[in-house]
Short mmCIF file of C-alpha atoms in Angstrom, two decimals:
data_model
loop_
_atom_site.label_atom_id
_atom_site.label_comp_id
_atom_site.label_asym_id
_atom_site.label_seq_id
_atom_site.Cartn_x
_atom_site.Cartn_y
_atom_site.Cartn_z
CA UNK U 1 29.41 52.11 -41.63
CA UNK U 2 32.31 53.53 -39.61
CA UNK U 3 34.86 55.10 -41.63
CA UNK U 4 38.70 54.90 -41.14
CA UNK U 5 40.67 57.67 -42.19
CA UNK U 6 44.81 57.73 -41.52
CA UNK U 7 47.05 59.99 -42.30
CA UNK U 8 49.48 60.80 -43.82
CA UNK U 9 49.16 58.16 -46.87
CA UNK U 10 52.66 57.51 -47.34
CA UNK U 11 55.60 58.58 -45.47
CA UNK U 12 59.47 58.68 -45.70
CA UNK U 13 61.67 58.27 -42.81
CA UNK U 14 65.14 57.18 -41.82
CA UNK U 15 66.34 54.24 -39.45
CA UNK U 16 66.41 55.42 -36.07
CA UNK U 17 63.52 58.10 -36.74
CA UNK U 18 60.51 58.54 -34.49
CA UNK U 19 57.23 57.98 -36.56
CA UNK U 20 53.93 58.63 -35.71
CA UNK U 21 50.94 57.48 -37.98
CA UNK U 22 47.15 58.71 -37.20
CA UNK U 23 43.61 57.16 -37.35
CA UNK U 24 40.45 58.57 -37.25
CA UNK U 25 37.15 57.14 -36.70
CA UNK U 26 34.06 58.97 -38.32
CA UNK U 27 32.30 58.35 -34.78
CA UNK U 28 33.51 57.27 -31.25
CA UNK U 29 34.68 53.78 -31.27
CA UNK U 30 35.95 53.70 -27.57
CA UNK U 31 39.28 51.99 -27.55
CA UNK U 32 38.46 49.25 -30.12
CA UNK U 33 41.19 50.37 -32.53
CA UNK U 34 43.66 47.80 -33.75
CA UNK U 35 47.08 48.03 -35.89
CA UNK U 36 48.29 45.89 -38.57
CA UNK U 37 51.91 45.94 -40.34
CA UNK U 38 51.59 44.53 -43.59
CA UNK U 39 54.97 43.89 -45.62
CA UNK U 40 54.70 43.26 -49.40
CA UNK U 41 53.44 39.80 -50.28
CA UNK U 42 53.14 38.93 -46.45
CA UNK U 43 49.84 38.19 -44.23
CA UNK U 44 48.99 41.31 -41.99
CA UNK U 45 50.70 41.28 -38.70
CA UNK U 46 48.40 42.39 -35.45
CA UNK U 47 50.57 44.92 -33.83
CA UNK U 48 48.41 46.89 -31.07
CA UNK U 49 44.78 45.68 -30.00
CA UNK U 50 42.28 47.67 -27.65
CA UNK U 51 43.78 50.95 -28.68
CA UNK U 52 47.33 50.52 -26.46
CA UNK U 53 47.96 46.89 -25.86
CA UNK U 54 51.15 45.42 -27.71
CA UNK U 55 50.46 41.90 -29.04
CA UNK U 56 52.83 39.22 -27.84
CA UNK U 57 55.98 39.35 -29.40
CA UNK U 58 55.77 42.67 -30.94
CA UNK U 59 58.74 44.84 -30.21
CA UNK U 60 58.44 47.70 -27.61
CA UNK U 61 59.33 50.35 -29.73
CA UNK U 62 55.83 50.12 -31.11
CA UNK U 63 52.84 51.82 -29.16
CA UNK U 64 49.42 52.93 -29.71
CA UNK U 65 47.36 55.52 -27.78
CA UNK U 66 43.89 57.19 -28.19
CA UNK U 67 40.57 56.68 -27.43
CA UNK U 68 37.10 57.88 -29.02
CA UNK U 69 37.79 59.26 -32.48
CA UNK U 70 41.40 59.94 -32.78
CA UNK U 71 44.18 57.30 -32.27
CA UNK U 72 47.87 57.21 -33.05
CA UNK U 73 50.73 54.34 -33.59
CA UNK U 74 54.06 55.38 -32.72
CA UNK U 75 57.34 53.76 -33.75
CA UNK U 76 59.93 55.01 -31.24
CA UNK U 77 63.27 54.30 -33.02
CA UNK U 78 62.53 53.09 -36.86
CA UNK U 79 64.31 49.75 -37.98
CA UNK U 80 64.80 48.83 -41.12
CA UNK U 81 62.45 45.50 -40.86
CA UNK U 82 59.64 48.53 -40.09
CA UNK U 83 59.01 49.74 -43.31
CA UNK U 84 56.12 48.22 -44.44
CA UNK U 85 52.18 49.57 -44.74
CA UNK U 86 50.30 50.03 -41.78
CA UNK U 87 46.64 49.80 -41.24
CA UNK U 88 44.19 50.67 -38.52
CA UNK U 89 40.97 48.95 -37.99
CA UNK U 90 37.93 49.41 -35.71
CA UNK U 91 36.36 46.28 -33.91
CA UNK U 92 33.69 48.42 -32.02
CA UNK U 93 30.90 47.22 -34.60
CA UNK U 94 30.08 44.86 -37.51
CA UNK U 95 31.16 45.59 -40.17
CA UNK U 96 34.76 46.11 -39.15
CA UNK U 97 36.48 48.80 -41.37
CA UNK U 98 40.18 49.53 -41.71
CA UNK U 99 42.24 52.54 -42.67
CA UNK U 100 43.02 52.91 -46.24
CA UNK U 101 46.95 52.08 -45.25
CA UNK U 102 50.01 54.38 -44.69
CA UNK U 103 53.11 53.52 -46.34
CA UNK U 104 56.16 54.01 -44.76
CA UNK U 105 59.48 53.62 -46.81
CA UNK U 106 63.00 54.63 -46.57
CA UNK U 107 64.08 58.15 -46.62
CA UNK H 1 50.87 25.84 -32.97
CA UNK H 2 47.83 28.05 -33.87
CA UNK H 3 47.55 28.54 -37.55
CA UNK H 4 44.98 28.64 -40.41
CA UNK H 5 45.83 26.87 -43.68
CA UNK H 6 43.97 28.16 -46.69
CA UNK H 7 43.55 26.27 -49.86
CA UNK H 8 45.52 27.17 -53.05
CA UNK H 9 45.42 29.78 -55.77
CA UNK H 10 42.16 29.70 -58.09
CA UNK H 11 41.68 30.87 -61.60
CA UNK H 12 38.00 31.48 -62.77
CA UNK H 13 36.04 32.81 -65.61
CA UNK H 14 33.54 35.65 -64.83
CA UNK H 15 30.22 34.53 -63.92
CA UNK H 16 31.67 31.20 -62.27
CA UNK H 17 31.89 30.46 -58.40
CA UNK H 18 34.78 29.82 -56.16
CA UNK H 19 35.09 28.09 -52.84
CA UNK H 20 37.89 28.60 -50.63
CA UNK H 21 38.61 26.59 -47.47
CA UNK H 22 40.47 27.77 -44.18
CA UNK H 23 41.60 24.89 -41.86
CA UNK H 24 42.63 25.63 -38.21
CA UNK H 25 44.62 23.91 -35.86
CA UNK H 26 46.04 24.26 -32.58
CA UNK H 27 43.58 25.62 -30.67
CA UNK H 28 39.16 25.11 -29.67
CA UNK H 29 37.92 25.50 -33.27
CA UNK H 30 34.27 26.74 -32.19
CA UNK H 31 35.55 29.22 -29.62
CA UNK H 32 36.63 31.76 -31.93
CA UNK H 33 34.97 33.76 -34.67
CA UNK H 34 36.54 33.46 -38.19
CA UNK H 35 36.54 36.52 -40.50
CA UNK H 36 37.35 36.71 -44.12
CA UNK H 37 39.24 39.97 -45.45
CA UNK H 38 40.38 40.59 -48.90
CA UNK H 39 42.90 42.86 -50.74
CA UNK H 40 42.85 43.53 -54.45
CA UNK H 41 46.11 43.96 -56.08
CA UNK H 42 47.78 46.95 -54.85
CA UNK H 43 44.82 48.10 -52.61
CA UNK H 44 44.29 47.81 -49.02
CA UNK H 45 42.20 45.31 -46.59
CA UNK H 46 38.56 45.14 -47.28
CA UNK H 47 36.17 43.08 -44.82
CA UNK H 48 34.33 40.18 -46.47
CA UNK H 49 32.34 38.60 -43.71
CA UNK H 50 32.35 36.37 -40.74
CA UNK H 51 31.14 32.98 -39.33
CA UNK H 52 30.68 31.70 -35.87
CA UNK H 53 32.14 28.20 -35.90
CA UNK H 54 30.05 27.11 -32.96
CA UNK H 55 26.57 28.04 -33.85
CA UNK H 56 27.33 28.91 -37.69
CA UNK H 57 25.74 32.37 -37.46
CA UNK H 58 27.25 34.37 -40.12
CA UNK H 59 27.40 38.34 -41.36
CA UNK H 60 28.18 39.47 -44.48
CA UNK H 61 29.33 42.77 -46.02
CA UNK H 62 26.46 44.27 -47.86
CA UNK H 63 28.29 44.39 -51.21
CA UNK H 64 28.21 40.53 -50.98
CA UNK H 65 24.74 40.00 -49.99
CA UNK H 66 23.37 37.38 -52.12
CA UNK H 67 26.81 36.25 -53.40
CA UNK H 68 28.76 34.85 -50.38
CA UNK H 69 27.98 32.07 -48.38
CA UNK H 70 30.49 31.15 -45.17
CA UNK H 71 29.84 27.54 -43.95
CA UNK H 72 32.08 25.30 -41.49
CA UNK H 73 32.49 21.73 -40.73
CA UNK H 74 33.29 21.21 -37.20
CA UNK H 75 34.72 17.54 -37.68
CA UNK H 76 37.63 18.86 -40.00
CA UNK H 77 37.92 22.56 -38.07
CA UNK H 78 37.57 23.76 -41.63
CA UNK H 79 35.48 27.36 -42.72
CA UNK H 80 34.74 27.52 -46.41
CA UNK H 81 34.17 30.79 -48.60
CA UNK H 82 32.13 30.24 -51.49
CA UNK H 83 31.56 33.42 -53.80
CA UNK H 84 29.27 33.36 -57.01
CA UNK H 85 28.69 35.23 -60.03
CA UNK H 86 32.55 36.23 -60.08
CA UNK H 87 33.51 39.64 -62.01
CA UNK H 88 37.06 40.91 -62.61
CA UNK H 89 36.42 43.38 -59.65
CA UNK H 90 36.70 40.00 -57.05
CA UNK H 91 40.08 39.48 -58.48
CA UNK H 92 42.04 39.80 -54.95
CA UNK H 93 43.74 37.88 -52.12
CA UNK H 94 41.18 36.47 -49.81
CA UNK H 95 42.58 35.98 -46.07
CA UNK H 96 40.76 33.98 -43.26
CA UNK H 97 41.47 35.50 -40.00
CA UNK H 98 40.79 34.34 -36.43
CA UNK H 99 39.53 36.97 -33.62
CA UNK H 100 41.62 37.45 -30.66
CA UNK H 101 39.08 36.84 -28.23
CA UNK H 102 36.94 33.95 -27.65
CA UNK H 103 33.21 34.14 -28.28
CA UNK H 104 33.68 37.92 -29.64
CA UNK H 105 32.52 38.50 -33.10
CA UNK H 106 34.13 42.04 -33.20
CA UNK H 107 37.65 41.88 -32.11
CA UNK H 108 41.53 42.28 -33.38
CA UNK H 109 42.54 39.49 -35.53
CA UNK H 110 45.26 38.04 -34.58
CA UNK H 111 45.76 34.64 -36.51
CA UNK H 112 45.81 35.26 -40.23
CA UNK H 113 45.85 32.54 -43.15
CA UNK H 114 48.28 32.62 -45.64
CA UNK H 115 45.97 34.05 -48.23
CA UNK H 116 44.42 32.36 -51.06
CA UNK H 117 44.77 34.46 -54.81
CA UNK H 118 41.60 34.28 -56.81
CA UNK H 119 42.02 35.65 -60.31
CA UNK H 120 38.89 36.29 -62.43
CA UNK H 121 39.79 36.40 -66.04
CA UNK H 122 38.30 35.48 -69.09
#
């Protein structure tokens, strides 16, 4: 199975900050990398698919980049509603695998 | 609108079985694979398996082999997940999720069910 490793595991930031979350795959996955946001008690929400494509309805302050094994999720200017846990997921091959999550909280 | 609606919370004894349903609406049911993902309390997301609603082919995570069965009913656009020989380690919220692209087994999950909490306790 392909292992997905996110860093950092947790992150404190302030409203207005620029934030980046990293995700590394244990082997090349081309651009088959997706990002999700999950708030406590809520369902995961797709933010970015195919490494850099913004899902419909997601604010443009979210962006994704990378290919091969190294990927990044960037939030350009944090808003209050962005404090959540973020997961990366590879869809290159079955089984799909998720990173362990990055919890973003308020500094 | 496009949605997946799951059955309600379940409480089971160790060794029992559970069957969770996921009803799709608002799109062509047979065109999109449905996956199941679970999340233990306070933990991350873990893939369980998928089913192709058109031909009923399935794939299961290795850790569930022999205990998991995914089925579908095209007449009601419903997918079912049955997990047997439950232990406390199976306590989790189980989500069904639709892939984003038609006819793709592996893709991002763009539509999620609301989740079904399964509690295994004696």
